[in-house]
PDB file of C-alpha atoms in Angstrom:
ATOM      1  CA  UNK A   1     -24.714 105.241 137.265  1.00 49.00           C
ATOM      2  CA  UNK A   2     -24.586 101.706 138.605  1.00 53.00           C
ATOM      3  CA  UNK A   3     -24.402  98.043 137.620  1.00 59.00           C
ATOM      4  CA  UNK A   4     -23.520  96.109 135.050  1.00 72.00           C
ATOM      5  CA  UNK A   5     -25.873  97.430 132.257  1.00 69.00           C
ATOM      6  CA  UNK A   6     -25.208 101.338 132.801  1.00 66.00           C
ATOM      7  CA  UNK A   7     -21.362 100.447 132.689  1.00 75.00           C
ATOM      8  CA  UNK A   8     -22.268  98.125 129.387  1.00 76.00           C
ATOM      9  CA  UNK A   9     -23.807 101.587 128.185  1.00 73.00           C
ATOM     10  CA  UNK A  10     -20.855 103.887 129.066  1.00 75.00           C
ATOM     11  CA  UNK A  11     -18.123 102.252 127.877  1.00 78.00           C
ATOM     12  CA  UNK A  12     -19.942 101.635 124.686  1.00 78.00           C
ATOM     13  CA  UNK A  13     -20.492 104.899 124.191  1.00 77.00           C
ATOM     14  CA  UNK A  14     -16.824 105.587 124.897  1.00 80.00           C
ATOM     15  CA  UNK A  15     -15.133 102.921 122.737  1.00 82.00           C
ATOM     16  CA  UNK A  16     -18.336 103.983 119.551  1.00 78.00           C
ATOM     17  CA  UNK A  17     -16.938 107.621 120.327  1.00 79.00           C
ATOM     18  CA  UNK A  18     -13.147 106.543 120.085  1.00 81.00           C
ATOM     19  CA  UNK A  19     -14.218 104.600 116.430  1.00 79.00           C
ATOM     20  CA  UNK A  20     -16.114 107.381 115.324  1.00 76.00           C
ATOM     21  CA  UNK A  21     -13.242 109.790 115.930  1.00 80.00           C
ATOM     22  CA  UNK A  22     -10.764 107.776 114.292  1.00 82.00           C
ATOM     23  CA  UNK A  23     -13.076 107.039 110.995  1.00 77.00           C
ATOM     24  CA  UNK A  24     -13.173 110.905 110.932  1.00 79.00           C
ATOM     25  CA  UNK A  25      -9.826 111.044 111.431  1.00 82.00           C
ATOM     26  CA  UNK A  26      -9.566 108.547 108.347  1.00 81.00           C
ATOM     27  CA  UNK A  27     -12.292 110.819 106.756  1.00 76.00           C
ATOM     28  CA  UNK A  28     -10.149 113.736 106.830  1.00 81.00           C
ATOM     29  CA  UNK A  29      -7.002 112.103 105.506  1.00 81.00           C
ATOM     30  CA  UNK A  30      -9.138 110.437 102.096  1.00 74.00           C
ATOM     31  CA  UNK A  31     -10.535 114.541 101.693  1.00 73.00           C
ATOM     32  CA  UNK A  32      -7.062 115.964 102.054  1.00 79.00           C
ATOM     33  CA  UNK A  33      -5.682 113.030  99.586  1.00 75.00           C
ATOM     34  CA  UNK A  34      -8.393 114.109  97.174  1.00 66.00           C
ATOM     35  CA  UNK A  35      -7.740 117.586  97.628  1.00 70.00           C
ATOM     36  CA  UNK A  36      -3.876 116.832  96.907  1.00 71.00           C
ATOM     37  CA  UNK A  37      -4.061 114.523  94.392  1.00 63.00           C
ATOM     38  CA  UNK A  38      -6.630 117.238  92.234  1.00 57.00           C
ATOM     39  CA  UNK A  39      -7.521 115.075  89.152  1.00 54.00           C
ATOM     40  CA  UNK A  40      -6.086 117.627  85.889  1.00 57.00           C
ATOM     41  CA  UNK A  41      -9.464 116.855  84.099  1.00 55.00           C
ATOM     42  CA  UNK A  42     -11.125 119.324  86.240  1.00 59.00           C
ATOM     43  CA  UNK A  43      -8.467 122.242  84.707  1.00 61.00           C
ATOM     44  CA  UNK A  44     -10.307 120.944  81.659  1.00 60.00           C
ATOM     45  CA  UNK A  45     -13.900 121.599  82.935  1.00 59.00           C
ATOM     46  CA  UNK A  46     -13.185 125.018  83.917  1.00 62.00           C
ATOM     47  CA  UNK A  47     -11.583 125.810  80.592  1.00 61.00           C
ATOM     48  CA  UNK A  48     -14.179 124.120  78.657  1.00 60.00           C
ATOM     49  CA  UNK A  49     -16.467 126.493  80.420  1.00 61.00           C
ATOM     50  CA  UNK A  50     -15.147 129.463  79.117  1.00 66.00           C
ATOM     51  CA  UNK A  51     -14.303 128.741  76.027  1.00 62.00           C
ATOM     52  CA  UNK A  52     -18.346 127.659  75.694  1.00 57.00           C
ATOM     53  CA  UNK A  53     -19.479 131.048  77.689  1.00 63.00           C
ATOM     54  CA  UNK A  54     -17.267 133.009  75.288  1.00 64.00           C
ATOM     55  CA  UNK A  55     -19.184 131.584  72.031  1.00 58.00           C
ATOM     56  CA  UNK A  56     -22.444 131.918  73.694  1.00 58.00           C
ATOM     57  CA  UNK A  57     -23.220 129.051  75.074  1.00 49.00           C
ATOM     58  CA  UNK A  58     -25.212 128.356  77.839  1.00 54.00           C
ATOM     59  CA  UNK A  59     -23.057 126.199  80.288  1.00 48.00           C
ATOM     60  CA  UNK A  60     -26.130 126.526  83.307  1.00 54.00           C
ATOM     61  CA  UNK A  61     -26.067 122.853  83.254  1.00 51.00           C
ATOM     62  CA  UNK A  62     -22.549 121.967  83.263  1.00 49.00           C
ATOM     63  CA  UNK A  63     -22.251 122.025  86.840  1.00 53.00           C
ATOM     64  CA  UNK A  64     -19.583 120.185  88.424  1.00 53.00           C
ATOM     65  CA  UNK A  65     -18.991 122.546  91.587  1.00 53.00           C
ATOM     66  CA  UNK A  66     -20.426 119.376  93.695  1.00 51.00           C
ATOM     67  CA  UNK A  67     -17.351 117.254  92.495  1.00 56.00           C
ATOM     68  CA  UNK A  68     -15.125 119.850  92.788  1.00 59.00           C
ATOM     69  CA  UNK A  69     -15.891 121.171  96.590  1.00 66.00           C
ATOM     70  CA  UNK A  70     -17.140 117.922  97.800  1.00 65.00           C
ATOM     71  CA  UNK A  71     -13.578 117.213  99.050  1.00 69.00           C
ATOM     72  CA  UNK A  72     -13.453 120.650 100.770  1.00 75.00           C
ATOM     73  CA  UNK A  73     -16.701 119.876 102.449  1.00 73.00           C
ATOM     74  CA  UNK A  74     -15.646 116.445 103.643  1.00 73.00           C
ATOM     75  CA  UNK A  75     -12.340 118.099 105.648  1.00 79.00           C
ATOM     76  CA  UNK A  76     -14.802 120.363 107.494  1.00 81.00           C
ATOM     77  CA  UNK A  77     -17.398 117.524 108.437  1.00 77.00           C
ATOM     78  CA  UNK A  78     -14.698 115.142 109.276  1.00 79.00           C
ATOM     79  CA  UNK A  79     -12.924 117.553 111.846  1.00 83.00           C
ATOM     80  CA  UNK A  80     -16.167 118.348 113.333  1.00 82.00           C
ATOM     81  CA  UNK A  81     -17.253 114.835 113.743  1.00 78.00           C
ATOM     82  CA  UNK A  82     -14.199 114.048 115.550  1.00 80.00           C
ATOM     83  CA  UNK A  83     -14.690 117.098 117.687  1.00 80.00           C
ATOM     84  CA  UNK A  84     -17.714 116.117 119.175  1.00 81.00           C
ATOM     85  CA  UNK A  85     -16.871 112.798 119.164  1.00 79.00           C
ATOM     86  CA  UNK A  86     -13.772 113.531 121.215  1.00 79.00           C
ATOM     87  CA  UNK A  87     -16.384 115.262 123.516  1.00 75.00           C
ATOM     88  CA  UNK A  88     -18.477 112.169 123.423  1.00 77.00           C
ATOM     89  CA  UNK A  89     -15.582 110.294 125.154  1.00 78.00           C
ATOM     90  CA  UNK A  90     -15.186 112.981 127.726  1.00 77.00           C
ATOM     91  CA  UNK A  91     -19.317 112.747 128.987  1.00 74.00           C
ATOM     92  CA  UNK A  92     -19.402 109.142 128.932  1.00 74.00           C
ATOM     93  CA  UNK A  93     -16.582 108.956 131.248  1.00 77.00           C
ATOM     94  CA  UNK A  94     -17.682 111.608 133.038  1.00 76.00           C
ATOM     95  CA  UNK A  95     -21.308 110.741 133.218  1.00 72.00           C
ATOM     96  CA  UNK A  96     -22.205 114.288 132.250  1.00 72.00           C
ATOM     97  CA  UNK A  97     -26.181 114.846 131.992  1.00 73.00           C
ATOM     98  CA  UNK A  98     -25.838 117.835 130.267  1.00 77.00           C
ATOM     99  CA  UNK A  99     -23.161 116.923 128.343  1.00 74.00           C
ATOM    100  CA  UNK A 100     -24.604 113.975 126.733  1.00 74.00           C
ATOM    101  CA  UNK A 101     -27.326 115.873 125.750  1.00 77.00           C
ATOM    102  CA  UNK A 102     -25.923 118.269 124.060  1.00 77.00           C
ATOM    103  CA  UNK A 103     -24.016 115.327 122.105  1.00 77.00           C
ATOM    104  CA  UNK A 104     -26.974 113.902 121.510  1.00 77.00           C
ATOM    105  CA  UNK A 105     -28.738 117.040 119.756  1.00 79.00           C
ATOM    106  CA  UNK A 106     -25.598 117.694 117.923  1.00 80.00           C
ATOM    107  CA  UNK A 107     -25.105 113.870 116.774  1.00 75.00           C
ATOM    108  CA  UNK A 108     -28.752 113.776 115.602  1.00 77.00           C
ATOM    109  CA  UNK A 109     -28.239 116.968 114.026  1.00 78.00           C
ATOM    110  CA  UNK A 110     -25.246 115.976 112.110  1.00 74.00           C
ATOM    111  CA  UNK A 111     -27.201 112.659 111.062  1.00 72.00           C
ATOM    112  CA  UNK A 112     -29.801 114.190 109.476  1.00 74.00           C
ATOM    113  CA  UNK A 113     -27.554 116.324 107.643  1.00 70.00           C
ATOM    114  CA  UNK A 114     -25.212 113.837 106.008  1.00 65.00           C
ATOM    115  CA  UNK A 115     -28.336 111.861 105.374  1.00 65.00           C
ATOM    116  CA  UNK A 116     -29.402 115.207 102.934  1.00 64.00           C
ATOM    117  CA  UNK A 117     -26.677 115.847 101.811  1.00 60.00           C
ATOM    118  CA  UNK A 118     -26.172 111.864 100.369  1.00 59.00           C
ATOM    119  CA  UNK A 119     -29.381 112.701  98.818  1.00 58.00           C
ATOM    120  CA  UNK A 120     -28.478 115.931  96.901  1.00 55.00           C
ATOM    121  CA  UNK A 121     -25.675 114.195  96.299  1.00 54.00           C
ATOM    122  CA  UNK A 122     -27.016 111.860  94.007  1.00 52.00           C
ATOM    123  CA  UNK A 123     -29.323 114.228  92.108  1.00 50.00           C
ATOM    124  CA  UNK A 124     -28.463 114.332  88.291  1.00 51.00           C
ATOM    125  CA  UNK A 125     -26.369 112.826  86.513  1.00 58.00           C
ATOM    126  CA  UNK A 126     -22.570 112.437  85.431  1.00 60.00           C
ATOM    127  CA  UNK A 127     -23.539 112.826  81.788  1.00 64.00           C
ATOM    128  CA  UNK A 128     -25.789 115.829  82.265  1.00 62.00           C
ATOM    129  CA  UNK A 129     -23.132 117.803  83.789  1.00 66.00           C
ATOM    130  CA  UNK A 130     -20.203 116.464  82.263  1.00 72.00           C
ATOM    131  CA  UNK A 131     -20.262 114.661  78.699  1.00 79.00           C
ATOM    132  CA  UNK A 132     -22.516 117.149  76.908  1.00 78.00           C
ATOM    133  CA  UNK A 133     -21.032 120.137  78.010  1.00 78.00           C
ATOM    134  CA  UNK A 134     -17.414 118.789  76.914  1.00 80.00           C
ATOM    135  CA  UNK A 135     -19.097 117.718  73.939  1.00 83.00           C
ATOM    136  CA  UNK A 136     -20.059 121.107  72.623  1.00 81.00           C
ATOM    137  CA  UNK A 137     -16.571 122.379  73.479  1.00 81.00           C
ATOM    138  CA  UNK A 138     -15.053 120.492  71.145  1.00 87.00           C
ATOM    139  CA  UNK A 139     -16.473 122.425  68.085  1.00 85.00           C
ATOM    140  CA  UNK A 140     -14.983 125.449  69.777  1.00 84.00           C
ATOM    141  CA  UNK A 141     -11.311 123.455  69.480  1.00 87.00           C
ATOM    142  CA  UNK A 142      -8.847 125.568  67.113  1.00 87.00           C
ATOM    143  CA  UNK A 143      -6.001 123.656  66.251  1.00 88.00           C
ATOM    144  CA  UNK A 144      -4.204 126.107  64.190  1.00 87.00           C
ATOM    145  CA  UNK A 145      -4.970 129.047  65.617  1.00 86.00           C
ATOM    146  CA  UNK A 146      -2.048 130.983  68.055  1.00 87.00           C
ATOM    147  CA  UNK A 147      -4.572 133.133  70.215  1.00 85.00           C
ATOM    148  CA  UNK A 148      -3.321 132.616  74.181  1.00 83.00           C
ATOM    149  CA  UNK A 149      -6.580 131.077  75.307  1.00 81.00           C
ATOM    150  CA  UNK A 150      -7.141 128.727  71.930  1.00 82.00           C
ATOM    151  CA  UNK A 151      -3.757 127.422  72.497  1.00 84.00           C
ATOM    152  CA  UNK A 152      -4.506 126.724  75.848  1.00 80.00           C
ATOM    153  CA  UNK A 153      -7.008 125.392  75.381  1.00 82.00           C
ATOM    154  CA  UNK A 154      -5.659 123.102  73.243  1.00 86.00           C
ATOM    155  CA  UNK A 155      -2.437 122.271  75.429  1.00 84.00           C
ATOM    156  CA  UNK A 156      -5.303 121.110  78.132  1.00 82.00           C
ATOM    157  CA  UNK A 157      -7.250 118.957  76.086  1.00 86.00           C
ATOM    158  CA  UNK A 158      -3.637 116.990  74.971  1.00 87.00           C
ATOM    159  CA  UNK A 159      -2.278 116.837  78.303  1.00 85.00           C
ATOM    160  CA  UNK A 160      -5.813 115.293  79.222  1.00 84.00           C
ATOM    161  CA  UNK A 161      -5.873 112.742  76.646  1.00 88.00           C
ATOM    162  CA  UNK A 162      -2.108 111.825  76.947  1.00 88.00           C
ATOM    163  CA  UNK A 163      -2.283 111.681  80.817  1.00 85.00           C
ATOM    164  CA  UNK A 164      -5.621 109.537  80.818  1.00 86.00           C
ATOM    165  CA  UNK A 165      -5.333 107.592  77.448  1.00 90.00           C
ATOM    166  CA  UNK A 166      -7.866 108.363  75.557  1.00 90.00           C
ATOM    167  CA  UNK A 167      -9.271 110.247  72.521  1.00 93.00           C
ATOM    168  CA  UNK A 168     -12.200 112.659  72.747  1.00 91.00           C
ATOM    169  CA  UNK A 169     -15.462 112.379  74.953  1.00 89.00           C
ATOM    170  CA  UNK A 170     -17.454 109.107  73.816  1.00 90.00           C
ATOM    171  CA  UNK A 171     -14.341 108.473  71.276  1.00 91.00           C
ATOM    172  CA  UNK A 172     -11.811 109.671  68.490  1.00 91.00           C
ATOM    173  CA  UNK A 173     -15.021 110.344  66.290  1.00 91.00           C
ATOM    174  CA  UNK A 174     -15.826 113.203  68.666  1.00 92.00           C
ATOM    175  CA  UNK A 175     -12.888 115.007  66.650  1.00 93.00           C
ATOM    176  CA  UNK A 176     -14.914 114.707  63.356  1.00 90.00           C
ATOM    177  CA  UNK A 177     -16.330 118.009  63.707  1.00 91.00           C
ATOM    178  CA  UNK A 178     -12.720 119.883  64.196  1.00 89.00           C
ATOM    179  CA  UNK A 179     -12.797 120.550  60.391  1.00 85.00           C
ATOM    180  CA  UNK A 180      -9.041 122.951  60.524  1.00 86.00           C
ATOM    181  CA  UNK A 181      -6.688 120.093  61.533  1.00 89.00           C
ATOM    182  CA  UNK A 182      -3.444 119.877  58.942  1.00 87.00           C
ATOM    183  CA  UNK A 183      -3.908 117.819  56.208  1.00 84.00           C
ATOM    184  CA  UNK A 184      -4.961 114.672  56.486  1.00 87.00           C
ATOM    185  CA  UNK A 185      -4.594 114.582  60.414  1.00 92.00           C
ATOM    186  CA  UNK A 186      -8.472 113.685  62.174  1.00 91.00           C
ATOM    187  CA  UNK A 187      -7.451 114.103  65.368  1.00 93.00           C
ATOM    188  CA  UNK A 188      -5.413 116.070  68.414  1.00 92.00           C
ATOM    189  CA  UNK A 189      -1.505 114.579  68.903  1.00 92.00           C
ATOM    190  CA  UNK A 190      -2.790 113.992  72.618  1.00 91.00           C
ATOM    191  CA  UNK A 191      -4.156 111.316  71.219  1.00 93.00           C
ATOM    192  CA  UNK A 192      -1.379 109.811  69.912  1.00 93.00           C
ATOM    193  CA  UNK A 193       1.535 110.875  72.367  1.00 91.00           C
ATOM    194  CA  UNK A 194       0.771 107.139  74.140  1.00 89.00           C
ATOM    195  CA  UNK A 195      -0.198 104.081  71.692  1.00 90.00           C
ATOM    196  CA  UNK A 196      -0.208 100.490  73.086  1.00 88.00           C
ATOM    197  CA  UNK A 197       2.735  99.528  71.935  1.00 85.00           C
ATOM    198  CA  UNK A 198       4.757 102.269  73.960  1.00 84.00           C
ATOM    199  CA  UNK A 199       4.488 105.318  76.066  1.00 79.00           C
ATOM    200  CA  UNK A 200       6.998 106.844  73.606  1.00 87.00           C
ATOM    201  CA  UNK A 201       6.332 106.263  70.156  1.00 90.00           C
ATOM    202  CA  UNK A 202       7.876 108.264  67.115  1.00 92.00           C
ATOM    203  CA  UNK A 203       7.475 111.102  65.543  1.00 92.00           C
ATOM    204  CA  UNK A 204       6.147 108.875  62.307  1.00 92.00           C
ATOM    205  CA  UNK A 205       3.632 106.779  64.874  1.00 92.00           C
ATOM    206  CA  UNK A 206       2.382 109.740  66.329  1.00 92.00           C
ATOM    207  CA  UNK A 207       1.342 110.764  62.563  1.00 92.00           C
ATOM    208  CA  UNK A 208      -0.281 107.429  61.543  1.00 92.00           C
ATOM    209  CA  UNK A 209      -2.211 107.436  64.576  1.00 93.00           C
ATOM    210  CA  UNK A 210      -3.553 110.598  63.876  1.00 93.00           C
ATOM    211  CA  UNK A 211      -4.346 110.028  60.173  1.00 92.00           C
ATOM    212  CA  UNK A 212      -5.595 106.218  61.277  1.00 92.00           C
ATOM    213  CA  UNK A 213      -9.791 105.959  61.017  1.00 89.00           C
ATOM    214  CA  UNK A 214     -11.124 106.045  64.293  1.00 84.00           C
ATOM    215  CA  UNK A 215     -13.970 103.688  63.405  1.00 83.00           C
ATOM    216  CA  UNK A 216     -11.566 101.107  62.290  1.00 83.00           C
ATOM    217  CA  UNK A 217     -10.652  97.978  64.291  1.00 82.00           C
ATOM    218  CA  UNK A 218      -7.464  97.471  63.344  1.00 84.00           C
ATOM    219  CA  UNK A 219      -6.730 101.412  65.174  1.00 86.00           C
ATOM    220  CA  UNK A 220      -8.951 100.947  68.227  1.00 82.00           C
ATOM    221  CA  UNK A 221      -6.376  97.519  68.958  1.00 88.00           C
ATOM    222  CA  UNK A 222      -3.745 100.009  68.307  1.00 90.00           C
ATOM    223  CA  UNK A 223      -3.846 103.339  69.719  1.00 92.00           C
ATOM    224  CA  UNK A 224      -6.105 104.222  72.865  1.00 92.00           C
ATOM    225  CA  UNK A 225      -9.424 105.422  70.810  1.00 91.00           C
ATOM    226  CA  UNK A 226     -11.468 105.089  74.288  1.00 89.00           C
ATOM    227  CA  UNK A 227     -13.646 108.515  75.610  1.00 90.00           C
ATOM    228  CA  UNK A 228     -12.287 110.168  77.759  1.00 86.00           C
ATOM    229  CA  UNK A 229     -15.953 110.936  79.679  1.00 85.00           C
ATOM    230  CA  UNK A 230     -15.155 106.911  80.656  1.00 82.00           C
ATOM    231  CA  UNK A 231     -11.894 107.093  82.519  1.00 82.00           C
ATOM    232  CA  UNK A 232     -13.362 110.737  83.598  1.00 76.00           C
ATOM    233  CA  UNK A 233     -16.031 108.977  85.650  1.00 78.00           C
ATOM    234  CA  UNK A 234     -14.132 105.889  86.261  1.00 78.00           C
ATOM    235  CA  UNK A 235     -11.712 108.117  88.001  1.00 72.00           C
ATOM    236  CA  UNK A 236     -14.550 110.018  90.336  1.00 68.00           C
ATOM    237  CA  UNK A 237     -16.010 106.960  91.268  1.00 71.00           C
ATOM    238  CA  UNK A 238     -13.154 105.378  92.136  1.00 70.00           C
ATOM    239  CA  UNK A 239     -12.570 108.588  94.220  1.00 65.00           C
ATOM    240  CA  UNK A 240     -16.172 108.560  95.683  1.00 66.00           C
ATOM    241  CA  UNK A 241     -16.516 104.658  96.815  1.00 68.00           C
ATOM    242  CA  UNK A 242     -13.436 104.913  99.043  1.00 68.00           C
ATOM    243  CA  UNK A 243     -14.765 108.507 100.571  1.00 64.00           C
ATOM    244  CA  UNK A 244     -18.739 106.936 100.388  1.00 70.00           C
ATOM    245  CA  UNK A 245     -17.190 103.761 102.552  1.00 73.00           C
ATOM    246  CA  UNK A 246     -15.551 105.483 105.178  1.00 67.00           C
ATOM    247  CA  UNK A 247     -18.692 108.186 105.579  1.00 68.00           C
ATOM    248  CA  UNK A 248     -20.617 105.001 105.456  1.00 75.00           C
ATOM    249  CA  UNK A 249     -18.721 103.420 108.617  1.00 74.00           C
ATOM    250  CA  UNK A 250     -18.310 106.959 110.299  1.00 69.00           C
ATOM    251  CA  UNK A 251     -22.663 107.207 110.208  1.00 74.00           C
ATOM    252  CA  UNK A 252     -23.215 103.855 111.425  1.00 78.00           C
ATOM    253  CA  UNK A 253     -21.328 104.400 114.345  1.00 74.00           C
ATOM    254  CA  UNK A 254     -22.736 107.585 114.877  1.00 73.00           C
ATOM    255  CA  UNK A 255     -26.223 106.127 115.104  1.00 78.00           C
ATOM    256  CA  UNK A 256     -25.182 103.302 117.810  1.00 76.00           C
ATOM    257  CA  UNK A 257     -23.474 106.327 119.586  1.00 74.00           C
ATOM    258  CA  UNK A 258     -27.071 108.671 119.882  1.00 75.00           C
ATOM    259  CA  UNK A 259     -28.828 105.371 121.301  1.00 77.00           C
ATOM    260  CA  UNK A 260     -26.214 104.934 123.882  1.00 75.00           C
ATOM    261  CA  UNK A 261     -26.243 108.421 125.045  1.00 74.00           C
ATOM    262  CA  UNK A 262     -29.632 108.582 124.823  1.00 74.00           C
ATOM    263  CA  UNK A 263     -30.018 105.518 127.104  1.00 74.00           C
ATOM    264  CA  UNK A 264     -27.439 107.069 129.122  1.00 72.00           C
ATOM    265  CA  UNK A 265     -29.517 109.918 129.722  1.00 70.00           C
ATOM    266  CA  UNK A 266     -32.664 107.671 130.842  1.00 73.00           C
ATOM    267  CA  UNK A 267     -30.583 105.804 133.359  1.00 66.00           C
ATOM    268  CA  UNK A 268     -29.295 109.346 134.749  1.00 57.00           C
ATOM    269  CA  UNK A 269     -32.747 110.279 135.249  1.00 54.00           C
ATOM    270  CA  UNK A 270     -33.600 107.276 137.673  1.00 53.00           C
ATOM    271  CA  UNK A 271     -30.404 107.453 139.343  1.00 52.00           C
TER     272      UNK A 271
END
């Protein structure tokens, strides 16, 4: 390949290839981070789940294995990407016929596939396979009780609540139906082991703020009386936008890179 347009082509191609396998590269690091940093809420979705399958409820729709491997799936897409986009750089600088189709099939390939997979992605929704389940669970909550799984059950949904500062699913009312708390308590002490005036509050604080009315004003500028379902997906969308924008980057690229080996192809053929 000669002139100025075929080298325009091939070291395009080369410095797309070089982008793309860095963004994978970047890719990778945001699924390993993710994979690291596990969020402790999803402890409480598998728990949640058995307690509801042991009292015979049907948990078919509390699906959250998409959140929960997503990470896992973006590791093994990111090394392949930068794979083949390593090979990319080697048959644009080589000018390899073969080569560059093969990258080409495999790109296209690839494209099509995250393109799917964005799109099962976004089937149902957040509150279908999260908030109603955890919802139900609650009425399965058995604050007295010294079984192995109740209790930890119940250490879970404290550490939870105390970790992510909040109170129930939509709110502290969720507790309402918890009808065995000790007298005169409405609520879990994770709700109460943080208030907003400090991270540490007393034994007497933490016992107003569970006897306090979680309906009332006064408590909600008090203690932290927010769902937890709220800072749940707050905290996997804040997970997904910075995966989402480097996937977004990494596909772009990887379209400009199938033209340019595709036109590197046609200008092999009339060479």
């Amino acid at each position: 390949m000669e002139g100025c347009c075929a080298n325009l082509v091939k070291y395009s191609l080369f410095i797309t290839n070089f982008l793309v396998f860095v963004l994978g590269c970047v890719t990778l690091g945001f699924g390993i981070w993710v994979v690291v940093d596990k969020p402790s809420f999803t402890t409480l979705f598998d728990d949640a789940s058995n307690v509801l399958n042991d009292n015979g409820v049907d948990t078919s729709g509390f699906d959250i294995g998409l959140y929960s491997s997503a990470p896992y799936i973006l590791i093994a897409v990111a090394v392949i990407v930068a794979l083949i986009a390593f090979f990319g750089c080697c048959g644009a600088i080589k000018e390899n016929k073969c080569m560059l189709i093969t990258y080409f099939v495999i790109m296209l390939a690839i494209f099509i596939a995250g393109i799917v997979g964005a799109v099962l992605t976004f089937q149902g929704t957040l509150e279908d396979q999260i908030k109603n389940p955890l919802k139900e669970s609650i009425k399965y909550y058995k604050p007295t009780s010294e079984e192995t799984q109740d209790v930890a059950y119940k250490n879970i949904w404290n550490e939870i609540q105390h970790e992510l500062k909040c109170c129930g699913v939509d709110d502290a009312s969720d507790w309402a139906v918890v009808t065995d708390f000790p007298s005169g308590y409405t609520k879990p002490v994770g709700c109460c082991q943080s208030i907003r005036s400090t991270s540490e509050p007393s034994e007497s604080q933490i016992e107003d703020c569970r006897k306090a009315s979680a309906s009332s004003e006064d408590s909600a500028s008090k203690y932290y009386y927010k769902g937890c379902y709220a800072v749940i997906v707050d905290e996997i969308e804040n997970q997904q936008d910075k995966i989402y924008a480097a996937s977004i980057a990494t596909v772009v690229v990887m379209f400009l890179n199938m033209l340019s080996a595709f036109a590197m192809c046609t200008m092999a053929d009339k060479h």
